[in-house]
mmCIF file of C-alpha atoms in Angstrom:
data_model
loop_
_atom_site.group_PDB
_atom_site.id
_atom_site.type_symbol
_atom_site.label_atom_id
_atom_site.label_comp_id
_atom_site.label_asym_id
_atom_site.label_seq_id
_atom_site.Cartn_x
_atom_site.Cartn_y
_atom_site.Cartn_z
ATOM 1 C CA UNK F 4 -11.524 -26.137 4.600
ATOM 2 C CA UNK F 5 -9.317 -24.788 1.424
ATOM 3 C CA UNK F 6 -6.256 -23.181 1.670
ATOM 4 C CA UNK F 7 -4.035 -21.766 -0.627
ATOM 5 C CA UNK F 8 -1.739 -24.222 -3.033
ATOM 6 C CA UNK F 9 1.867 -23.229 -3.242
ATOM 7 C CA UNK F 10 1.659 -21.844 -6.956
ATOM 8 C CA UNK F 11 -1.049 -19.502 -5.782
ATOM 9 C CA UNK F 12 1.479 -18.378 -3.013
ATOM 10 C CA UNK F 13 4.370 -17.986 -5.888
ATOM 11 C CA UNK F 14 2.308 -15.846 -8.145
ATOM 12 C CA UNK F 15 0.995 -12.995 -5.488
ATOM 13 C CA UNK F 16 4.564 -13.093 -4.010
ATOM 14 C CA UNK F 17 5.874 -12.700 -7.796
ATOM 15 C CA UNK F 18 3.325 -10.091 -8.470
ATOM 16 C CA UNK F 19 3.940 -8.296 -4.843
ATOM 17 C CA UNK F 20 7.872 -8.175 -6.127
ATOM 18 C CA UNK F 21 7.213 -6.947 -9.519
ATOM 19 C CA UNK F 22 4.524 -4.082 -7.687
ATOM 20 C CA UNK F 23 7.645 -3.073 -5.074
ATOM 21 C CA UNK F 24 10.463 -2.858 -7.455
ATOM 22 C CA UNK F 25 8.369 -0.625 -9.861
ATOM 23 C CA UNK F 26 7.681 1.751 -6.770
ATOM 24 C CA UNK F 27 11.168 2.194 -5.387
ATOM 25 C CA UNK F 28 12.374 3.102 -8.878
ATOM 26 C CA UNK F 29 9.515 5.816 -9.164
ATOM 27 C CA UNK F 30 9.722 7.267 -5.987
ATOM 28 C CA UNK F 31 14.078 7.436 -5.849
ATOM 29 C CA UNK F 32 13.993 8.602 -9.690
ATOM 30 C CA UNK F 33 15.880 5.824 -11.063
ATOM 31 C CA UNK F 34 18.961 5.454 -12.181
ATOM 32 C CA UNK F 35 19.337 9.053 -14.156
ATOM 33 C CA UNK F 36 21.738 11.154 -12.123
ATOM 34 C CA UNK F 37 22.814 8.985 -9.362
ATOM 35 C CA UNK F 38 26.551 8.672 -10.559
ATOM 36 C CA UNK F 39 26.452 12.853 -10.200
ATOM 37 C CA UNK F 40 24.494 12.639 -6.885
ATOM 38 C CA UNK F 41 27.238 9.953 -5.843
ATOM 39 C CA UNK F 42 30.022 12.509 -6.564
ATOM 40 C CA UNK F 43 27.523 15.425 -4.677
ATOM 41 C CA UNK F 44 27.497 13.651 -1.483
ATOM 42 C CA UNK F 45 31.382 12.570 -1.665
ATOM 43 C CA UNK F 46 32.208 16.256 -2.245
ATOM 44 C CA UNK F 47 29.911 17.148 0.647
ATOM 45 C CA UNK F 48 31.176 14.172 3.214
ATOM 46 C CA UNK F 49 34.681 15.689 2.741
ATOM 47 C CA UNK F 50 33.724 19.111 3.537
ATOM 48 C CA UNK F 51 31.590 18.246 6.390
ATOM 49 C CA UNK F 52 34.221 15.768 7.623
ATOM 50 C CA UNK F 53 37.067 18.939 7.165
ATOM 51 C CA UNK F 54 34.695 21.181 9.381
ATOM 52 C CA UNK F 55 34.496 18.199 11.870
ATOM 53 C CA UNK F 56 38.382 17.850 12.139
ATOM 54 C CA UNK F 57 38.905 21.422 12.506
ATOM 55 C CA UNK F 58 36.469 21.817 15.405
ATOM 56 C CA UNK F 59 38.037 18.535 16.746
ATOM 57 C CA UNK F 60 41.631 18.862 16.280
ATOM 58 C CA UNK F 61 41.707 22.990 17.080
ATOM 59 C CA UNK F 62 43.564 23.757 13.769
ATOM 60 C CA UNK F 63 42.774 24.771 10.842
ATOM 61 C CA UNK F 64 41.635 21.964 7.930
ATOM 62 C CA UNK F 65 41.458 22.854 3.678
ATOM 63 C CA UNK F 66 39.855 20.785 1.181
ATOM 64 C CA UNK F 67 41.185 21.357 -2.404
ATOM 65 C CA UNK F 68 39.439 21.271 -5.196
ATOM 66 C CA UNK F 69 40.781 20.711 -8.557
ATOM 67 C CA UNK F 70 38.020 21.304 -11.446
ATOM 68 C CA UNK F 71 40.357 20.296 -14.178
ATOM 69 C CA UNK F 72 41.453 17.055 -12.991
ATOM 70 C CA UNK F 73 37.887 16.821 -11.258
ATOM 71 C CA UNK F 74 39.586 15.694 -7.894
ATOM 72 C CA UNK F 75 39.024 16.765 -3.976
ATOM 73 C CA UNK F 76 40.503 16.212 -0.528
ATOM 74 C CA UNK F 77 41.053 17.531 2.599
ATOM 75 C CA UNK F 78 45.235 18.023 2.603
ATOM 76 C CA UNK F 79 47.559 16.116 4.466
ATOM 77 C CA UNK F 80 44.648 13.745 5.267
ATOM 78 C CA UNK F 81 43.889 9.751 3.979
ATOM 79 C CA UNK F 82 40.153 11.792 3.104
ATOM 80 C CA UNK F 83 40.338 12.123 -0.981
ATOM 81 C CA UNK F 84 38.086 11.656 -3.535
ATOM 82 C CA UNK F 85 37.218 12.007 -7.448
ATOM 83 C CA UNK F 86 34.090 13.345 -9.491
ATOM 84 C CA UNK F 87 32.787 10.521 -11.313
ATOM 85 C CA UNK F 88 30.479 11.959 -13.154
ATOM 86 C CA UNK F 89 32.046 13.706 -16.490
ATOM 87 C CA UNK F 90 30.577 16.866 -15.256
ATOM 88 C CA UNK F 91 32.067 20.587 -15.749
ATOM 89 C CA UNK F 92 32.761 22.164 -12.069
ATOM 90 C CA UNK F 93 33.659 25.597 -10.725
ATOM 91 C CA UNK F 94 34.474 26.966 -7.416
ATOM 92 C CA UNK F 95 33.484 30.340 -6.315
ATOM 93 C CA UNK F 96 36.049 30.470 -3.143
ATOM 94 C CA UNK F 97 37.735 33.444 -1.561
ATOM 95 C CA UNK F 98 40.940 34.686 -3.808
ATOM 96 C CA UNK F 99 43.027 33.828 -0.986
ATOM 97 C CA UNK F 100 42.035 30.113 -1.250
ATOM 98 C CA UNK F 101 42.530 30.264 -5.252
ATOM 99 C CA UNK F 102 45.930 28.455 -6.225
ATOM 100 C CA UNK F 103 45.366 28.885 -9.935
ATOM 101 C CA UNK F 104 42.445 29.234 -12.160
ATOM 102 C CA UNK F 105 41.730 25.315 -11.761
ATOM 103 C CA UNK F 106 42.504 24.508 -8.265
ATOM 104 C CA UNK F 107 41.161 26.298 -5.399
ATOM 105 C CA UNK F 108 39.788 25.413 -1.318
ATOM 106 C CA UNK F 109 38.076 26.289 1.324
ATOM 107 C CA UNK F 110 39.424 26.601 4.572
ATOM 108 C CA UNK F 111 37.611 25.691 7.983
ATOM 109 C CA UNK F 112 38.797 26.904 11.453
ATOM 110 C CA UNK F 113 38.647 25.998 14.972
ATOM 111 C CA UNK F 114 35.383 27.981 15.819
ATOM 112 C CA UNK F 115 33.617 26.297 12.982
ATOM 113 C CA UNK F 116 33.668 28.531 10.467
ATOM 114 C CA UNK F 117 35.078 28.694 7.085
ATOM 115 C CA UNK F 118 36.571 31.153 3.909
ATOM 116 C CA UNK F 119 33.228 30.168 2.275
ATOM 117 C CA UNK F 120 31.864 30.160 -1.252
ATOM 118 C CA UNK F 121 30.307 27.109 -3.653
ATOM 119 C CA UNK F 122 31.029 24.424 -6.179
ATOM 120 C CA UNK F 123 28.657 24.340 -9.262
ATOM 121 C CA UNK F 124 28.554 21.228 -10.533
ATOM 122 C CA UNK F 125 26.523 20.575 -13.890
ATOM 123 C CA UNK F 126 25.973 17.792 -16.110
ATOM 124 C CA UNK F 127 23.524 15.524 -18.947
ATOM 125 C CA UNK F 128 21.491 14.802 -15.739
ATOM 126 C CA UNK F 129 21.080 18.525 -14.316
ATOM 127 C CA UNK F 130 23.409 21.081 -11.556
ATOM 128 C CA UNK F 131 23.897 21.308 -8.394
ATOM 129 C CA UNK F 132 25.090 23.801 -6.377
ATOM 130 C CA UNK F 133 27.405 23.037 -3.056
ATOM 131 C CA UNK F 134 27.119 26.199 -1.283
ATOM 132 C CA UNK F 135 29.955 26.541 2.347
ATOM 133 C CA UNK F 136 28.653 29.426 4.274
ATOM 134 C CA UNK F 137 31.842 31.880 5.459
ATOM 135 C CA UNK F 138 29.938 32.340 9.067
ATOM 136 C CA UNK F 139 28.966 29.049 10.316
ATOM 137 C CA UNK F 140 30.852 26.496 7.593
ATOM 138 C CA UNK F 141 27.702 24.708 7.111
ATOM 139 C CA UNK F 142 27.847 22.815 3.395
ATOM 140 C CA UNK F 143 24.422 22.823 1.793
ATOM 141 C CA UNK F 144 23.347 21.714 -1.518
ATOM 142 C CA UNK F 145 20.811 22.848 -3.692
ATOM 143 C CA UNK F 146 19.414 21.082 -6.912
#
């Protein structure tokens, strides 16, 4: 009866390795864009997690957005974050929500929905668009 030796065993496992690692960096793209996708889903967590609190707490929640200093939170909250990226961003948000030509927010309230508008947020490794709907507050993205 023959069997395998252990350097048979090394090389397929070796080879299997190589085979895998080349597959997960076709099918998630790489590397290219995931410091702007990082900022993308930060920006997103924070509005989600604003809508959340509102419906929670009864009260109306902001997040402000500063495109200059490329910084977001939701105010008077520990939630904050900062756009990693280098990319250019601009708001689209109701003038009522505008504090000056670089800062602006979006307010959620208790039943859920919000003031509305977007974040477009472009860069070397393409755009995305982070889109709050004024009806429902739902935060969608689209690439």
């Amino acid at each position: 009866m023959r069997g395998f030796t252990l350097i048979e065993l090394l090389v397929v496992f070796l080879i299997m390795t190589g085979v895998l690692a080349i597959g997960v960096s076709l099918m998630s793209g790489g590397t290219v864009g995931t410091s702007a996708e990082k900022d993308v889903r930060g920006l997103v967590s924070a509005l989600r997690e604003a809508r959340s609190q509102s419906i929670l707490r009864n009260r109306e929640v902001v997040v402000e957005i500063s495109t200059d200093s490329g910084t977001y939170g939701i105010a008077n909250s520990e939630v904050q974050g900062r756009l990693e990226s280098g990319a250019t961003v601009s708001l689209v948000v109701a003038s009522i929500e505008q504090t000056n030509e670089n800062t602006g927010g979006f307010r959620f309230f208790p039943d859920g929905s919000s003031t509305g508008g977007e974040i477009n947020i472009s860069g070397d490794t393409g755009a995305y668009v982070v889109k709050v709907e004024w009806l429902t507050g739902r935060v969608a993205v689209a690439h």
